[in-house]
XYZ file of N, CA, C and O in Angstrom:
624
model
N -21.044 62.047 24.164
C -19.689 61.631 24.008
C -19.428 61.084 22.635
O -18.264 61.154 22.241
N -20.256 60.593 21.909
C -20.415 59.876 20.836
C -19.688 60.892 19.673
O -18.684 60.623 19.014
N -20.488 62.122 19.624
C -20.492 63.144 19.045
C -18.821 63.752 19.322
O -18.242 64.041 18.274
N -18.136 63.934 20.420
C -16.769 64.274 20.850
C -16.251 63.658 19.814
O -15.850 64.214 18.792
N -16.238 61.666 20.201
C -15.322 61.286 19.677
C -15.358 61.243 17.812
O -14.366 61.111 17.095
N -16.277 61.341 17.517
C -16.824 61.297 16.148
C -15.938 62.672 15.503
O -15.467 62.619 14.367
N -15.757 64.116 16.548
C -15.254 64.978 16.056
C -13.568 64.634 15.847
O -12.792 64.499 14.900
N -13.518 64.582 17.344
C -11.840 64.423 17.286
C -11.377 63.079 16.420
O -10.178 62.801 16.390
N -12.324 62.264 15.729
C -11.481 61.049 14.756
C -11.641 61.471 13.478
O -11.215 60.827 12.518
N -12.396 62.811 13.360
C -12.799 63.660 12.272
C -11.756 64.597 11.957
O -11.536 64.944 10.796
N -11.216 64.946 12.775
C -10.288 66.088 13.152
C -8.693 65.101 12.487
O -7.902 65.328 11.572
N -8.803 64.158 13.357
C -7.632 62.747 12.960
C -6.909 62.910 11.699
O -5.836 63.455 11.438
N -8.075 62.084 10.733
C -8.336 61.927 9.636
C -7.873 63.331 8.751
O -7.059 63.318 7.828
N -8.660 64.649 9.312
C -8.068 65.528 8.048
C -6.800 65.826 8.327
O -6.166 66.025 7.292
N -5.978 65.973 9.594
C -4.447 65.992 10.120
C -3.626 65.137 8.798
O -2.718 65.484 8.042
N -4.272 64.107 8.907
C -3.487 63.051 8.534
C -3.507 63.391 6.900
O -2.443 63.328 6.285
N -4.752 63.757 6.205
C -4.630 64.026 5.191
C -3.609 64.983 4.275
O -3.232 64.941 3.104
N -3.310 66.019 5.609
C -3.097 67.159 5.237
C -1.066 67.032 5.002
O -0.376 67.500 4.097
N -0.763 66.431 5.905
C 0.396 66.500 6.968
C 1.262 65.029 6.102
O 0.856 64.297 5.199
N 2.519 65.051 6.830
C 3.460 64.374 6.080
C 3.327 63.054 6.840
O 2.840 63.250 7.954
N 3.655 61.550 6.547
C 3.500 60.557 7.229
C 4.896 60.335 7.368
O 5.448 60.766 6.355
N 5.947 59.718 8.399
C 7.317 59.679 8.874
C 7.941 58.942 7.241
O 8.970 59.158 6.601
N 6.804 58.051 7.013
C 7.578 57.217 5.550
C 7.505 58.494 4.440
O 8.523 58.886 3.871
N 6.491 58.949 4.262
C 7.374 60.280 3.292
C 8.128 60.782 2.985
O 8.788 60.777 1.946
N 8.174 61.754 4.591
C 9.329 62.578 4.737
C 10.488 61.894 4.093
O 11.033 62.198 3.031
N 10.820 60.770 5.038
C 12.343 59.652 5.088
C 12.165 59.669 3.203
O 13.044 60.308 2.625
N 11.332 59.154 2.520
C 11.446 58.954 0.989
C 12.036 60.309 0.576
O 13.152 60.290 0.058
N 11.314 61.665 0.773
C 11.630 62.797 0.461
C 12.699 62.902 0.567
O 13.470 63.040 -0.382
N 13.102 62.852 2.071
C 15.032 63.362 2.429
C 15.625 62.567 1.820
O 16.771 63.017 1.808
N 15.618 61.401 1.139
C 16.047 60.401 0.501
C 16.494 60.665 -0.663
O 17.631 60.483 -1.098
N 15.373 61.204 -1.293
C 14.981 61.548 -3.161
C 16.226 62.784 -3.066
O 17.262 62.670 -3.720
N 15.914 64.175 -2.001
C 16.871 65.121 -2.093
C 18.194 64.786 -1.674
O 19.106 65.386 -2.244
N 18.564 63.729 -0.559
C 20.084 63.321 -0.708
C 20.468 62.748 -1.748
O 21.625 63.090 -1.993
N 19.968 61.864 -2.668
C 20.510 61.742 -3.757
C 20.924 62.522 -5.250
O 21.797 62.419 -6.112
N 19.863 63.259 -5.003
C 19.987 64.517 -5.527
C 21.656 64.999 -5.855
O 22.465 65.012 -6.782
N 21.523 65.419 -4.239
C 22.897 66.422 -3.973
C 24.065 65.429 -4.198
O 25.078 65.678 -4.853
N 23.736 64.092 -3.466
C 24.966 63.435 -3.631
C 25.614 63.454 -5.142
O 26.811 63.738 -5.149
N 24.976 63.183 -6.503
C 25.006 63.139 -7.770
C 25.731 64.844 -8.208
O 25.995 65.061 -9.390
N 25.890 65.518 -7.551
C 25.883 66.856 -8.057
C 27.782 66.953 -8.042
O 28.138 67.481 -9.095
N 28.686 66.678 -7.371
C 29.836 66.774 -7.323
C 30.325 65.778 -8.724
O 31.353 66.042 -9.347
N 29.307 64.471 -9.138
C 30.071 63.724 -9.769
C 29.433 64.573 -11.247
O 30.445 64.779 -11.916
N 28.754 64.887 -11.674
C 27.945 66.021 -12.496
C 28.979 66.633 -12.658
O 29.553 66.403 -13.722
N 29.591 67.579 -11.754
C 30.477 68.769 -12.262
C 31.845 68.439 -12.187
O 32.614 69.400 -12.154
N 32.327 67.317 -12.152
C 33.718 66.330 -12.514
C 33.486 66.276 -13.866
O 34.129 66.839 -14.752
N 32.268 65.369 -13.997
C 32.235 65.587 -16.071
C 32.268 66.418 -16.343
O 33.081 66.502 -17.264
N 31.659 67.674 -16.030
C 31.685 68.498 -16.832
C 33.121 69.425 -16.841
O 33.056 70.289 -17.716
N 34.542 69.454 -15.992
C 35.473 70.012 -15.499
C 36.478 69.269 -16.590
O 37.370 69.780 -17.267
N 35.934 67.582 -16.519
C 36.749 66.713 -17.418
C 36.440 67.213 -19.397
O 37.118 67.438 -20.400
N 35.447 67.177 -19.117
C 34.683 67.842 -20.770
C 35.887 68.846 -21.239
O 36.646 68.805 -22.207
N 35.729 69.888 -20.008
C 36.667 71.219 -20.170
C 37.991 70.941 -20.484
O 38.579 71.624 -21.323
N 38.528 70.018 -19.910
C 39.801 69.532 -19.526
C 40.269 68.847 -21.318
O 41.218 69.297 -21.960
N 39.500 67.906 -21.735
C 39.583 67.286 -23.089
C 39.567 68.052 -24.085
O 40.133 67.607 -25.083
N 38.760 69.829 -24.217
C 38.622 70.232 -24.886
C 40.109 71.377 -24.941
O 40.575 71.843 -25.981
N 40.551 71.590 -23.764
C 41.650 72.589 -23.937
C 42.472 71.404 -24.688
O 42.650 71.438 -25.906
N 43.071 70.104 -23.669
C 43.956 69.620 -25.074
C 43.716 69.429 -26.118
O 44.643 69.149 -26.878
N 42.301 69.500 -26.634
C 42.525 69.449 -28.870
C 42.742 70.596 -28.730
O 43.340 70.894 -29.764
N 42.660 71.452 -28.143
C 42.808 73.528 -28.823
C 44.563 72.968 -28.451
O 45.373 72.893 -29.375
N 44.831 72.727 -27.468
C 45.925 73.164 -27.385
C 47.642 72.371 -28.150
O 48.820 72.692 -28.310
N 46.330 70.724 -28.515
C 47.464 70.266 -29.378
C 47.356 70.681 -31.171
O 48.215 70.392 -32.003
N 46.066 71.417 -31.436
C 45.811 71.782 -32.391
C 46.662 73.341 -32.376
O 46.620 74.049 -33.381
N 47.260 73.682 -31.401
C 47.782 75.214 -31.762
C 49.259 75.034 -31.506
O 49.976 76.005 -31.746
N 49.887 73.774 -30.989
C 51.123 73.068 -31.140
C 51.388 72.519 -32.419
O 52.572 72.497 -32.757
N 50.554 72.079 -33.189
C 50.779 71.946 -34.665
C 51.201 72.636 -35.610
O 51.945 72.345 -36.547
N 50.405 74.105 -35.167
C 50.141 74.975 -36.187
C 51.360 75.517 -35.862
O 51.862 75.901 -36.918
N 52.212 75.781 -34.783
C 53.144 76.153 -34.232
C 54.614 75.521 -35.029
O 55.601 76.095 -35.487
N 54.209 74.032 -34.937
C 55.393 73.712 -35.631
C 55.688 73.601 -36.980
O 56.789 73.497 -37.520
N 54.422 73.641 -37.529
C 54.362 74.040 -39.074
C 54.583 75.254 -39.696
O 55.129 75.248 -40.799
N 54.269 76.243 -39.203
C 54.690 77.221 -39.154
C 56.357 77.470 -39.157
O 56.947 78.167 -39.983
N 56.863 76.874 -38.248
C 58.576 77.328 -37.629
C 58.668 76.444 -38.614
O 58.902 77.207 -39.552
N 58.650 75.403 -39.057
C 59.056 74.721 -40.352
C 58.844 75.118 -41.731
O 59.586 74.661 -42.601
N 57.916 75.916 -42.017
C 57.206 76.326 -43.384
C 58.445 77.881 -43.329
O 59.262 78.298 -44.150
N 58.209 78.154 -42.534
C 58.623 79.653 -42.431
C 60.240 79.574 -42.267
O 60.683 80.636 -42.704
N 61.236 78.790 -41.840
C 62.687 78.418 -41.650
C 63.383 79.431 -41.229
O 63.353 79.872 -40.080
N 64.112 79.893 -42.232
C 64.911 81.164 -42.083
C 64.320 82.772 -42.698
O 64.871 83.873 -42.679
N 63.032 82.359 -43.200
C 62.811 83.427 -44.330
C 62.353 84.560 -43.455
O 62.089 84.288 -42.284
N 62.236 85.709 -43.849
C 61.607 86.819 -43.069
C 60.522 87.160 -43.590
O 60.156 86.879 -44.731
N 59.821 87.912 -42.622
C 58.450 87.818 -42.659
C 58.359 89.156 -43.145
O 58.918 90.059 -42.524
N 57.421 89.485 -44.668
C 57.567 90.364 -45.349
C 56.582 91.760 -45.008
O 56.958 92.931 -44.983
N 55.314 91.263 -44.778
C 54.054 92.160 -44.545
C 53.334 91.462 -43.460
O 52.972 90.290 -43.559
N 53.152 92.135 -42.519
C 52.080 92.006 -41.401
C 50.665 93.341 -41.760
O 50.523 94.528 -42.052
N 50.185 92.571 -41.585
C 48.742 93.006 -40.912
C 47.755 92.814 -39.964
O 47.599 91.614 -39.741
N 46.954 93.603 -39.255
C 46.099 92.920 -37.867
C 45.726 91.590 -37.985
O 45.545 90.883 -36.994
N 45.574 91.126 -39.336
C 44.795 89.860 -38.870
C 45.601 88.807 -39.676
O 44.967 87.953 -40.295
N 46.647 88.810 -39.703
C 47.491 87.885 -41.004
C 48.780 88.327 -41.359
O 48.977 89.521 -41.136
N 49.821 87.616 -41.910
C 50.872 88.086 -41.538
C 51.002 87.173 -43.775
O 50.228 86.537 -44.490
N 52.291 87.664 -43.899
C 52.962 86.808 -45.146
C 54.756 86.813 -45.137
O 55.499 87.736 -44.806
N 55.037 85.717 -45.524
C 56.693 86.093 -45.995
C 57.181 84.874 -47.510
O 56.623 83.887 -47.990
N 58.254 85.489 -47.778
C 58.477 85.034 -49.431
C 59.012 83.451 -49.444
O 60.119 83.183 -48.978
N 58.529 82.879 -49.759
C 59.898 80.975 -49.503
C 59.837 80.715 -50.810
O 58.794 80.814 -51.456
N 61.052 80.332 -51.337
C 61.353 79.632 -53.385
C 60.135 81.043 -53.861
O 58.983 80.798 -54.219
N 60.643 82.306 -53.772
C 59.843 83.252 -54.767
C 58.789 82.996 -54.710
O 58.199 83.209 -55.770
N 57.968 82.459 -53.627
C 56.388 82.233 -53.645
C 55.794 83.100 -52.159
O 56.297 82.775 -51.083
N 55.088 83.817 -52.185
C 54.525 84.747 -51.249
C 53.468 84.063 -50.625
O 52.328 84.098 -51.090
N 53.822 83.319 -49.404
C 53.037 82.320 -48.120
C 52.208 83.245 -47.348
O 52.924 83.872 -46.567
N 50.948 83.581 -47.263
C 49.928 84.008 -46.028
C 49.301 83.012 -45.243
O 48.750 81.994 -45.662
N 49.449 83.451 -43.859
C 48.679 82.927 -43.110
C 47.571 84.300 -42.939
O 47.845 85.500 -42.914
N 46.111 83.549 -42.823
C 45.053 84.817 -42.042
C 43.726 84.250 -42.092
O 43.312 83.189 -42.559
N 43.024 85.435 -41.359
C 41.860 84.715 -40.338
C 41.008 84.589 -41.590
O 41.090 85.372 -42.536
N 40.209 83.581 -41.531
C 39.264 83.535 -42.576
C 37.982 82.750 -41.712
O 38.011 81.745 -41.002
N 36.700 83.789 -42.151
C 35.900 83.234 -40.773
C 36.478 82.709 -39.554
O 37.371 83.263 -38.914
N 35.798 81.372 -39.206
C 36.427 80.910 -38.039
C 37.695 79.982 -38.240
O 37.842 79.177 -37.320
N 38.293 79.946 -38.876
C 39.278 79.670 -39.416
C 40.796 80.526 -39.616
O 40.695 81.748 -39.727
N 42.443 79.806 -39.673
C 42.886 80.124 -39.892
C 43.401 79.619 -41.025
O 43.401 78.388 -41.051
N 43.815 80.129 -41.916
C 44.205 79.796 -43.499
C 45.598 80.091 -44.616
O 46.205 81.142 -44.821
N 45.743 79.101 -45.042
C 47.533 79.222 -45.627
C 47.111 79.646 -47.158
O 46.322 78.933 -47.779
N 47.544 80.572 -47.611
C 47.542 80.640 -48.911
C 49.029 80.865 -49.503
O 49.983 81.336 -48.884
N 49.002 80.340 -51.093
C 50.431 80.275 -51.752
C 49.904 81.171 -52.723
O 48.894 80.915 -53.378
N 50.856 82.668 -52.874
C 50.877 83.319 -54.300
C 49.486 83.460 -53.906
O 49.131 82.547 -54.651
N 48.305 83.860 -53.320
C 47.008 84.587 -53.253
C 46.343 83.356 -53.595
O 45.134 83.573 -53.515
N 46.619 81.876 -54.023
C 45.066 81.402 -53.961
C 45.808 80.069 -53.179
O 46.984 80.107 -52.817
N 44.959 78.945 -52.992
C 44.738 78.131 -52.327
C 44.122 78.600 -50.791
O 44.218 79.732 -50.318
N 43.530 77.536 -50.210
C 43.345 77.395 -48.962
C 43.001 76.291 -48.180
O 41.949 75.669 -48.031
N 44.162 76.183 -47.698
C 44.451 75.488 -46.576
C 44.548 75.790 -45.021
O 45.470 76.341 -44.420
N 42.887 75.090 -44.336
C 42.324 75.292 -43.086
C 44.015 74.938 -42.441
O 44.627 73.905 -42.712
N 44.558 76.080 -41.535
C 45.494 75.350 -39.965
C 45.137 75.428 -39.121
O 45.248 74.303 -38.634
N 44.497 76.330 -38.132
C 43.472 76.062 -37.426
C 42.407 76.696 -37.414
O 42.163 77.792 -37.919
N 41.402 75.648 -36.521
C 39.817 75.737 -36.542
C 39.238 76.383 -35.152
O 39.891 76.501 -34.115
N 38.070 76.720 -35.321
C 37.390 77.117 -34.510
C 37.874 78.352 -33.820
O 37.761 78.352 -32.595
N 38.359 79.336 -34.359
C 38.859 80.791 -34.157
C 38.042 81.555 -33.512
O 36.929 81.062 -33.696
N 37.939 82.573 -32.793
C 37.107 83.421 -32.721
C 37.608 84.887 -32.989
O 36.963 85.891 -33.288
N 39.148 84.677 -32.763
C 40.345 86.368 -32.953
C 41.403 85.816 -33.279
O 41.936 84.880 -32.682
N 41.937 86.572 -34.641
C 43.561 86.094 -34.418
C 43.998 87.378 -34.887
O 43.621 87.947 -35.912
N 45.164 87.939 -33.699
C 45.775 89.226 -34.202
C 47.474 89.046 -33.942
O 48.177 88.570 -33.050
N 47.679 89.670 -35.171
C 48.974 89.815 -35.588
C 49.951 91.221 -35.252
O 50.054 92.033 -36.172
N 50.594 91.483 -34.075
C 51.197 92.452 -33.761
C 52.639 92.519 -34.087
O 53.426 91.674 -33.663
N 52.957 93.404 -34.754
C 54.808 93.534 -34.433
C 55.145 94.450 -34.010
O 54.632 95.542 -34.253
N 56.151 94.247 -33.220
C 57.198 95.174 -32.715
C 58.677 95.384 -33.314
O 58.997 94.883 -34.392
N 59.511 96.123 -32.574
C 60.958 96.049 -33.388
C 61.394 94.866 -33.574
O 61.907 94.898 -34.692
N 61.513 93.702 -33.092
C 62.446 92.666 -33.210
C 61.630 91.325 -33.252
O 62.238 90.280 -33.482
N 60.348 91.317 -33.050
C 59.119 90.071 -33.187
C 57.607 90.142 -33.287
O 56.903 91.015 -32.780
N 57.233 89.183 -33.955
C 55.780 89.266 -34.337
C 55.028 88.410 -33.600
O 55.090 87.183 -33.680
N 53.967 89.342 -32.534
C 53.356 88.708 -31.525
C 52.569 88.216 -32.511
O 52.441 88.737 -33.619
N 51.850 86.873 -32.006
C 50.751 86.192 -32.596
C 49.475 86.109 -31.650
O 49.810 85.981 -30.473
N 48.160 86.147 -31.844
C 47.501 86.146 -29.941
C 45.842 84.996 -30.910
O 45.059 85.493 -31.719
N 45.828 83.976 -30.575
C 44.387 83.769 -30.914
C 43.744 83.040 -30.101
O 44.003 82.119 -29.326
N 42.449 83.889 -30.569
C 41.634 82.961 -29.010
C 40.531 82.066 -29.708
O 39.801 82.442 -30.624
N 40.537 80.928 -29.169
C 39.532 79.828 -29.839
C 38.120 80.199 -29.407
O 37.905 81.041 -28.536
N 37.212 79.565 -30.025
C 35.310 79.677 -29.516
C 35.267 79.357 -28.115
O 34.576 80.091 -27.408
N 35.857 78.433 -27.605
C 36.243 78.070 -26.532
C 36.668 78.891 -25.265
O 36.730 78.473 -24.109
N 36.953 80.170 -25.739
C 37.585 81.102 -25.007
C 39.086 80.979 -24.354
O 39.556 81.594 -23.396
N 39.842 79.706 -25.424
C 40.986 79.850 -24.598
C 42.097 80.708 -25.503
O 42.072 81.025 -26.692
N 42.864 80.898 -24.688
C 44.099 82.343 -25.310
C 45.046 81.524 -25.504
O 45.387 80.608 -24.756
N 45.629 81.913 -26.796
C 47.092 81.080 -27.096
C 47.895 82.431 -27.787
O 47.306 83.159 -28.586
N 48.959 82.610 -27.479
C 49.982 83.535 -27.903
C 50.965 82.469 -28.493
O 50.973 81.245 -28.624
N 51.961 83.739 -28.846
C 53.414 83.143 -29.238
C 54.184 84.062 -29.628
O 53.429 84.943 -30.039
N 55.407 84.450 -29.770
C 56.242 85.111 -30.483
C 57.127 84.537 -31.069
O 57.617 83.457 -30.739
N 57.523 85.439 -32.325
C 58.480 84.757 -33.360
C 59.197 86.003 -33.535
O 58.624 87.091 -33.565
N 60.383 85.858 -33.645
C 61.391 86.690 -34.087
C 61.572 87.148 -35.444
O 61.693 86.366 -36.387
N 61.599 88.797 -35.592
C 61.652 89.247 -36.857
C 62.904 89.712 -37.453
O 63.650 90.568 -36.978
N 63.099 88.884 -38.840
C 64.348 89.244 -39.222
C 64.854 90.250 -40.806
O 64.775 89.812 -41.953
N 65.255 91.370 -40.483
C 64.777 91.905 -41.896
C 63.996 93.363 -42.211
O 64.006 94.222 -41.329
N 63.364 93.602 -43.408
C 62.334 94.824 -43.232
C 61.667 93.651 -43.004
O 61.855 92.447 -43.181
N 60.212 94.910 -42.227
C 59.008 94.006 -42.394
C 58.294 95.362 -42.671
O 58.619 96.413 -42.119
N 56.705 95.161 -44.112
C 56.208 95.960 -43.839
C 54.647 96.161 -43.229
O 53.738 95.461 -43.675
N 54.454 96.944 -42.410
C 53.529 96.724 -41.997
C 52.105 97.276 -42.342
O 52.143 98.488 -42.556
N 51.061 96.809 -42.436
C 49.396 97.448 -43.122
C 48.482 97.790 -42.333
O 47.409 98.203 -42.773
């Protein structure tokens, strides 16, 4: 009998070694509910991140918007091309166009002045009566606009 019990407290022992003890488990399911619990507030920041970053694109392309309708007034817009557009103000020939990731004002062919940043496309379409504008930031967000064309315009 000696020998029995010697096996089966032998037997015990490696069970026990092998196998989960109730305080484990409970720590385990513990460690993984917290886990998960943390995971909804995780992807709030990161939704909010998203959220902060469309408004600088989008108050940065409200700027450029109104500088534009102000720079540009009544004048007509002389030459378009896919990626940049120009028109004449006080006898001085104004471009806007993509320059790297950048969009850029030039007076009479030199200066440059960044209007907006972080570009990835900016295309310049016209039709009979307005000049679509379409650019999409690194960000991947899409901003359009149209402006009304008054005049020849020629196009490249």
């Amino acid at each position: 009998m000696g020998k029995e019990s010697n096996k089966s407290a032998s037997l015990f022992n490696q069970v026990r070694k092998n196998g989960f003890t109730l305080i484990e488990a409970l720590l385990s399911l513990l460690a993984v509910t917290s886990i998960f619990s943390l995971l909804p507030l995780a992807l709030q920041v990161e939704y909010k991140i998203i959220q902060a970053s469309e408004v600088a694109t989008s108050a940065e392309w409200h700027l450029f918007l109104k500088q534009l309708q102000e720079e540009k007034g009544d004048h007509a817009i002389s030459t378009i091309h896919p990626d940049g557009f120009c028109f004449v103000k006080d006898e001085k020939k104004v471009c806007y166009s993509k320059y790297h990731s950048l969009i850029r004002k030039q007076v009479d062919g030199r200066g440059h002045e960044p209007i907006l940043t972080n570009i990835q496309s900016f295309q310049t379409k016209a039709s009979t009566n307005e000049l679509e504008i379409i650019v999409e930031s690194k960000a991947k967000h899409l901003l359009q606009t149209k402006i009304p064309l008054h005049g020849d315009v020629k196009n490249e």
